[in-house]
Short mmCIF file of C-alpha atoms in Angstrom, two decimals:
data_model
loop_
_atom_site.label_atom_id
_atom_site.label_comp_id
_atom_site.label_asym_id
_atom_site.label_seq_id
_atom_site.Cartn_x
_atom_site.Cartn_y
_atom_site.Cartn_z
CA MET M 16 4.08 -14.29 7.80
CA LEU M 17 7.80 -13.48 7.98
CA SER M 18 9.05 -10.08 7.09
CA ILE M 19 12.68 -9.14 6.47
CA TRP M 20 13.52 -5.50 6.40
CA LEU M 21 16.65 -3.86 4.98
CA THR M 22 17.54 -0.15 5.07
CA VAL M 23 18.90 1.36 1.86
CA ILE M 24 20.92 4.52 2.25
CA LEU M 25 22.22 6.25 -0.89
CA VAL M 26 23.86 9.45 -1.90
CA SER M 27 21.81 12.45 -3.02
CA VAL M 28 19.35 12.25 -5.82
CA SER M 29 20.44 13.82 -9.18
CA GLU M 30 16.91 14.70 -10.34
CA TYR M 31 14.28 16.99 -8.49
CA TYR M 32 10.57 15.93 -8.45
CA SER M 33 8.41 18.67 -7.69
CA ILE M 34 5.07 17.17 -8.54
CA LEU M 35 2.89 17.01 -5.40
CA ALA M 36 0.05 14.41 -4.88
CA GLU M 37 -3.49 15.43 -5.10
CA VAL M 38 -4.10 13.98 -1.60
CA HIS M 39 -4.86 16.20 1.38
CA VAL M 40 -4.66 15.20 5.04
CA GLY M 41 -7.82 15.97 7.06
CA THR M 42 -10.15 15.47 4.07
CA ALA M 43 -12.83 12.73 4.12
CA ILE M 44 -13.60 9.91 1.71
CA ASN M 45 -16.34 7.36 1.51
CA VAL M 46 -14.79 3.92 1.41
CA PHE M 47 -18.02 2.41 0.40
CA SER M 48 -18.38 4.40 -2.76
CA ARG M 49 -15.62 2.29 -4.26
CA TYR M 50 -15.00 -0.52 -1.81
CA GLY M 51 -13.12 -3.26 -3.81
CA TYR M 52 -12.22 -0.93 -6.53
CA LEU M 53 -10.06 1.69 -4.86
CA SER M 54 -7.19 0.88 -7.22
CA ILE M 55 -9.30 2.74 -9.90
CA SER M 56 -9.17 6.09 -8.01
CA MET M 57 -5.72 5.60 -6.26
CA ARG M 58 -2.58 4.76 -8.19
CA VAL M 59 -1.25 1.81 -6.25
CA ILE M 60 -0.66 -0.83 -8.94
CA PRO M 61 0.41 -0.65 -12.62
CA ARG M 62 -2.45 0.56 -14.81
CA ASN M 63 -3.22 0.31 -18.48
CA ASP M 64 -3.23 4.09 -19.07
CA SER M 65 -0.69 6.39 -20.69
CA ASP M 66 -1.69 9.26 -18.39
CA ARG M 67 0.46 9.01 -15.12
CA SER M 68 -0.06 12.65 -14.32
CA TRP M 69 -2.38 11.78 -11.38
CA ILE M 70 -1.90 9.72 -8.19
CA PHE M 71 -5.12 10.25 -6.24
CA ARG M 72 -8.65 10.79 -7.79
CA GLU M 73 -10.94 9.73 -5.09
CA PRO M 74 -13.47 12.48 -4.33
CA THR M 75 -12.73 14.03 -0.88
CA VAL M 76 -14.81 16.35 1.36
CA GLU M 77 -13.67 19.10 3.73
CA VAL M 78 -15.17 18.23 6.97
CA PHE M 79 -13.18 19.78 9.72
CA ALA M 80 -13.36 23.51 9.56
CA ASN M 81 -10.22 24.22 11.58
CA MET M 82 -7.86 21.57 10.61
CA SER M 83 -5.65 23.95 8.52
CA ASN M 84 -4.58 25.16 11.87
CA GLU M 85 -3.85 21.84 13.36
CA GLU M 86 -2.23 20.06 10.41
CA ASN M 87 1.47 18.99 10.91
CA ILE M 88 2.40 18.20 7.24
CA LYS M 89 5.95 17.40 6.29
CA ARG M 90 6.79 16.83 2.64
CA SER M 91 10.03 15.22 1.45
CA VAL M 92 10.77 16.07 -2.07
CA ASN M 93 14.26 17.27 -1.49
CA LYS M 94 16.85 16.66 -4.30
CA ASN M 95 19.59 16.58 -1.60
CA GLU M 96 17.91 14.01 0.43
CA ALA M 97 19.43 10.49 0.75
CA PHE M 98 17.64 7.42 -0.55
CA LYS M 99 15.93 6.25 2.49
CA GLY M 100 13.12 4.18 0.98
CA ASP M 101 12.17 0.73 2.24
CA PHE M 102 13.90 -2.43 0.70
CA HIS M 103 12.13 -5.41 2.20
CA MET M 104 10.92 -8.95 1.46
CA GLU M 105 7.87 -10.74 2.92
CA PHE M 106 7.15 -14.48 3.05
CA CYS M 107 3.66 -15.30 2.33
CA ASP M 108 2.15 -18.75 2.72
CA ASN M 109 -0.69 -18.15 0.20
CA VAL M 110 -2.18 -15.60 -2.12
CA ILE M 111 -4.27 -14.05 0.48
CA GLN M 112 -1.07 -13.21 2.54
CA LEU M 113 0.50 -12.01 -0.72
CA LEU M 114 -2.20 -9.40 -1.16
CA GLN M 115 -2.04 -8.40 2.48
CA ALA M 116 1.73 -7.98 2.21
CA TYR M 117 1.47 -5.68 -0.86
CA PHE M 118 -1.07 -3.53 0.98
CA ARG M 119 0.67 -3.68 4.35
CA ASP M 120 1.04 0.18 4.49
CA PHE M 121 -2.63 0.94 3.76
CA SER M 122 -4.84 1.02 6.78
CA VAL M 123 -8.43 1.73 7.24
CA GLU M 124 -9.65 2.08 10.79
CA ARG M 125 -12.19 -0.56 12.02
CA LEU M 126 -11.77 -2.59 8.79
CA GLU M 127 -10.18 -5.85 9.51
CA LYS M 128 -8.90 -6.61 6.08
CA PRO M 129 -8.15 -3.16 4.49
CA TRP M 130 -6.39 -4.83 1.51
CA LYS M 131 -9.79 -6.04 0.43
CA ALA M 132 -11.00 -2.43 -0.22
CA PHE M 133 -8.54 -2.50 -3.07
CA THR M 134 -8.57 -6.15 -4.20
CA ALA M 135 -12.10 -7.52 -3.51
CA SER M 136 -13.16 -6.97 -7.15
CA TRP M 137 -9.90 -8.49 -8.60
CA SER M 138 -10.40 -11.75 -10.51
CA LYS M 139 -7.55 -14.34 -10.39
CA ASN M 140 -6.26 -13.09 -13.69
CA ILE M 141 -6.21 -9.54 -12.58
CA VAL M 142 -4.38 -10.62 -9.27
CA ALA M 143 -1.76 -12.33 -11.49
CA ARG M 144 -1.41 -9.38 -13.84
CA ASN M 145 -1.02 -6.89 -11.12
CA LEU M 146 1.53 -9.12 -9.34
CA GLY M 147 3.47 -9.93 -12.46
CA ILE M 148 3.07 -13.66 -12.20
CA SER M 149 1.23 -16.37 -14.33
CA SER M 150 -2.33 -16.92 -13.44
CA SER M 151 -1.77 -20.62 -12.98
CA TYR M 152 -0.07 -19.96 -9.77
CA VAL M 153 -3.01 -18.11 -8.23
CA ASN M 154 -5.71 -20.69 -8.84
CA ASN M 155 -5.05 -22.95 -5.82
CA LEU M 156 -4.81 -21.33 -2.34
CA HIS M 157 -2.47 -24.07 -0.84
CA ASP M 158 -0.34 -25.19 -3.89
CA ASN M 159 2.03 -22.39 -3.97
CA CYS M 160 3.83 -19.99 -1.49
CA PHE M 161 5.31 -16.50 -2.38
CA VAL M 162 8.04 -14.07 -1.58
CA LEU M 163 7.35 -10.44 -2.23
CA ILE M 164 10.52 -8.37 -2.69
CA ARG M 165 10.11 -4.51 -2.94
CA VAL M 166 12.24 -1.36 -3.14
CA ALA M 167 10.54 1.95 -2.58
CA ARG M 168 11.52 5.57 -2.95
CA HIS M 169 9.50 8.05 -0.81
CA ARG M 170 9.11 11.41 -2.44
CA GLU M 171 6.29 13.04 -0.46
CA VAL M 172 5.32 12.35 3.03
CA ALA M 173 2.44 14.02 4.78
CA THR M 174 1.03 13.63 8.37
CA MET M 175 -1.25 15.62 10.55
CA SER M 176 -1.57 16.17 14.28
CA SER M 177 -3.76 13.66 15.86
CA ILE M 178 -7.28 14.83 16.41
CA ASP M 179 -7.35 12.23 19.17
CA ARG M 180 -5.34 14.65 21.29
CA MET M 181 -7.93 17.50 20.80
CA THR M 182 -11.11 17.82 23.11
CA PRO M 183 -14.52 17.63 21.33
CA ASP M 184 -14.87 21.42 21.88
CA GLU M 185 -11.63 22.06 20.06
CA ILE M 186 -12.85 20.16 16.91
CA ILE M 187 -14.84 22.34 14.68
CA VAL M 188 -16.67 20.90 11.68
CA ASP M 189 -18.24 22.60 8.67
CA ASP M 190 -21.68 24.15 9.14
CA SER M 191 -23.32 21.77 6.64
CA VAL M 192 -21.62 18.80 8.35
CA GLN M 193 -22.89 19.92 11.83
CA LYS M 194 -26.40 20.38 10.51
CA GLN M 195 -26.62 16.75 9.25
CA ILE M 196 -25.02 15.49 12.49
CA GLU M 197 -27.82 17.26 14.23
CA ASP M 198 -30.35 15.37 12.05
CA ILE M 199 -28.78 11.99 12.99
CA LYS M 200 -31.10 10.02 15.38
CA VAL M 201 -29.59 7.32 17.60
CA GLY M 202 -31.32 4.02 16.51
CA ASP M 203 -32.02 5.31 12.94
CA SER M 204 -29.22 3.70 10.71
CA SER M 205 -30.45 5.42 7.55
CA SER M 206 -29.55 8.72 9.11
CA VAL M 207 -26.04 7.61 9.49
CA VAL M 208 -25.98 6.12 6.00
CA GLU M 209 -27.11 9.42 4.67
CA PHE M 210 -24.36 11.34 6.65
CA ILE M 211 -21.70 8.94 5.16
CA ARG M 212 -23.11 9.29 1.61
CA SER M 213 -22.89 13.15 1.99
CA PHE M 214 -19.59 13.53 3.92
CA GLY M 215 -17.82 10.15 3.83
CA SER M 216 -16.74 7.54 6.42
CA HIS M 217 -13.12 8.16 7.05
CA TYR M 218 -10.52 11.02 6.92
CA ILE M 219 -6.98 11.00 5.72
CA THR M 220 -4.51 11.27 8.57
CA SER M 221 -1.29 10.48 6.58
CA TYR M 222 0.05 9.31 3.35
CA VAL M 223 3.32 8.58 1.46
CA THR M 224 3.84 8.95 -2.34
CA GLY M 225 6.75 8.22 -4.60
CA ASN M 226 7.31 4.95 -6.60
CA ALA M 227 8.45 1.44 -6.02
CA LEU M 228 9.73 -1.65 -7.88
CA TYR M 229 8.40 -5.09 -6.81
CA GLN M 230 8.78 -8.66 -7.78
CA VAL M 231 7.12 -11.94 -6.75
CA PHE M 232 8.77 -15.33 -6.42
CA VAL M 233 6.70 -18.44 -6.48
CA TYR M 234 7.83 -21.59 -4.47
CA GLU M 235 6.34 -25.06 -3.98
CA PRO M 236 5.45 -25.28 -0.16
CA GLU M 237 8.24 -27.53 1.05
CA ARG M 238 11.12 -25.66 -0.59
CA TYR M 239 9.44 -22.41 0.64
CA ARG M 240 9.46 -23.52 4.28
CA ILE M 241 13.16 -24.47 4.11
CA ILE M 242 14.22 -21.14 2.70
CA LYS M 243 11.94 -19.18 5.07
CA GLU M 244 13.30 -21.03 8.12
CA ARG M 245 16.94 -20.46 6.99
CA LEU M 246 16.50 -16.82 6.51
CA ARG M 247 14.62 -16.45 9.72
CA LYS M 248 17.22 -18.17 11.75
CA LYS M 249 20.31 -16.82 9.97
CA GLY M 250 19.21 -13.23 8.92
CA ILE M 251 19.52 -12.05 5.39
CA ASP M 252 22.81 -10.07 6.06
CA LYS M 253 24.57 -13.03 7.36
CA ILE M 254 23.88 -15.39 4.48
CA PRO M 255 26.50 -15.53 1.67
CA SER M 256 25.38 -13.62 -1.44
CA SER M 257 25.94 -16.82 -3.47
CA GLU M 258 23.51 -18.79 -1.37
CA LEU M 259 20.87 -15.98 -1.29
CA THR M 260 21.08 -15.70 -5.10
CA GLU M 261 20.57 -19.39 -5.26
CA TYR M 262 17.36 -19.31 -3.14
CA PHE M 263 15.84 -16.64 -5.51
CA SER M 264 16.85 -18.42 -8.76
CA PRO M 265 15.13 -21.06 -11.06
CA LEU M 266 17.10 -23.72 -8.98
CA ASN M 267 14.65 -23.02 -6.10
CA ALA M 268 11.83 -20.92 -7.35
CA ARG M 269 9.02 -22.59 -9.05
CA HIS M 270 8.22 -19.33 -11.03
CA ILE M 271 10.03 -15.91 -11.06
CA GLY M 272 7.69 -12.93 -11.68
CA ARG M 273 8.19 -9.74 -13.82
CA ILE M 274 9.61 -6.71 -12.10
CA LEU M 275 6.89 -4.06 -12.12
CA SER M 276 6.70 -0.48 -10.93
CA ALA M 277 3.77 0.61 -8.57
CA SER M 278 3.06 3.48 -10.99
CA GLY M 279 3.19 1.33 -14.16
CA ASN M 280 6.16 3.49 -15.45
CA GLU M 281 7.42 1.58 -18.56
CA THR M 282 10.80 3.57 -18.45
CA VAL M 283 11.51 2.21 -14.94
CA GLU M 284 10.45 -1.27 -15.93
CA SER M 285 12.43 -1.28 -19.06
CA TRP M 286 15.48 -0.17 -16.93
CA ALA M 287 14.85 -3.04 -14.60
CA SER M 288 14.57 -5.56 -17.38
CA ARG M 289 18.02 -4.43 -18.65
CA LYS M 290 19.91 -3.80 -15.58
CA LEU M 291 18.54 -6.44 -13.23
CA GLN M 292 19.23 -9.62 -15.32
CA MET M 293 20.89 -12.59 -13.57
CA SER M 294 21.68 -15.95 -14.91
CA PHE M 295 21.36 -19.51 -13.87
CA PHE M 296 23.53 -21.36 -16.07
CA PRO M 297 22.33 -20.33 -19.60
CA VAL M 298 19.00 -19.18 -18.30
CA PRO M 299 18.63 -15.45 -17.76
CA TYR M 300 16.09 -14.13 -15.35
CA PRO M 301 15.19 -10.80 -13.68
CA SER M 302 15.88 -10.21 -9.87
CA LEU M 303 15.43 -7.36 -7.62
CA LEU M 304 18.05 -8.91 -5.29
CA LYS M 305 20.65 -7.66 -7.83
CA LEU M 306 19.94 -4.28 -6.13
CA HIS M 307 21.03 -5.41 -2.75
CA SER M 308 24.23 -3.54 -1.67
CA ASN M 309 24.87 -2.42 -5.34
CA SER M 310 25.40 1.35 -4.79
CA LYS M 311 25.83 2.04 -8.60
CA LEU M 312 22.45 0.43 -9.56
CA LEU M 313 20.66 2.06 -6.60
CA TYR M 314 21.95 5.49 -7.74
CA GLU M 315 20.62 5.03 -11.16
CA LEU M 316 17.33 3.74 -9.89
CA ASN M 317 17.04 6.74 -7.47
CA GLY M 318 16.99 9.10 -10.40
CA LEU M 319 14.14 7.00 -12.14
CA LEU M 320 11.76 6.46 -9.16
CA GLY M 321 9.63 9.72 -9.20
CA ASN M 322 6.53 10.83 -7.40
CA GLU M 323 4.06 8.74 -9.26
CA ALA M 324 2.28 6.38 -6.98
CA LEU M 325 0.61 6.11 -3.62
CA LEU M 326 2.68 3.97 -1.25
CA ARG M 327 1.04 4.45 1.99
CA LEU M 328 -2.27 5.68 3.33
CA ASP M 329 -3.85 5.84 6.83
CA LEU M 330 -7.62 6.42 7.19
CA LYS M 331 -9.40 7.05 10.47
CA THR M 332 -13.22 7.16 10.99
CA LEU M 333 -15.04 10.49 11.13
CA ALA M 334 -16.20 9.83 14.67
CA PRO M 335 -14.29 12.87 15.92
CA ALA M 336 -16.79 15.02 14.16
CA PHE M 337 -19.51 13.82 16.68
CA LYS M 338 -19.39 15.74 20.06
CA ASP M 339 -22.32 13.83 21.17
CA ILE M 340 -20.89 10.53 22.61
CA ARG M 341 -24.11 8.71 21.96
CA LYS M 342 -24.18 9.78 18.39
CA ARG M 343 -20.41 8.94 17.97
CA ASP M 344 -21.07 5.45 19.29
CA TRP M 345 -24.13 4.95 17.08
CA PHE M 346 -22.18 6.22 14.00
CA HIS M 347 -19.41 3.44 14.83
CA GLN M 348 -22.05 0.76 15.33
CA VAL M 349 -23.70 1.45 11.88
CA LEU M 350 -20.34 1.78 10.32
CA ASP M 351 -18.99 -1.47 11.78
CA ASN M 352 -22.06 -3.44 10.58
CA HIS M 353 -21.59 -2.07 6.97
CA LEU M 354 -17.91 -2.71 6.90
CA ARG M 355 -18.37 -6.25 8.09
CA LEU M 356 -21.06 -6.73 5.43
CA TRP M 357 -18.92 -5.39 2.66
CA GLU M 358 -16.06 -7.56 3.76
CA VAL M 359 -18.03 -10.73 3.66
CA ASN M 360 -20.08 -10.09 0.41
CA MET M 361 -17.31 -8.74 -1.80
#
């Protein structure tokens, strides 16, 4: 998969967003409780709801008793901060790569395909709806290729000090967690399953919230390969804008998807449908590429992309809670077995 990254720098934002996400680093979640359905409890794609006051609703548990002293949290909701969000495009040979690209910044330790934790339950129609394209283009794995373009505005960034740098004696867990760890027996998988059911499988090490606009372009494979190779060799900044516009126009694209916002904010999407129109002869079409190097439009967009969606999430296993190396290894063994089963069966 080919990724092309552009940096967008803009003047200060005119509007201040003080809403903070209901996400907390160091807290634990059970990825099995909603595996394949995490987009229900995390706002990562547009939803059919009018209440956008929440970003994260997945139940969390405080496992580490002393993490409040070890957290290194940095939040970025400064009205004077420049627009430093990601503006990038990814070339995807098939639908699977397209889903992988969309969830590129979501990682779940020891899960080979973390995007499936969000998408395993999605039907082809839901995939098409969430990506803004017609369902006819997701019916066959090899008939269509895709380019995902996305511009994101980061509003809140939180990270924590790595527990990996701490010794086992420095890590203190809640008394109730310690009691159940003591009840775990190496060789007894049910004791690990019960622990995960009570306290979770992974803890949050970092996240980014904000909002993003994204769009999918669909190509027939031969045309897609020509454009992909051209951009790979030349680089997007060295290709004339007229040529670049032509690549992402009805002349080359088999289908041009809708411009959607990660939060489903209709105000932002309405702005995009009005401001990001281009034309190929008499045919108008929307294109996120109109934002490229357009400081005026980027300035307007900067004031519209609030703190409304989860853009990045990093989860690591709760193995550091186990001081006993044998129990830690057993925890990972049982966890790995269950993760593989869920990935295969969903």
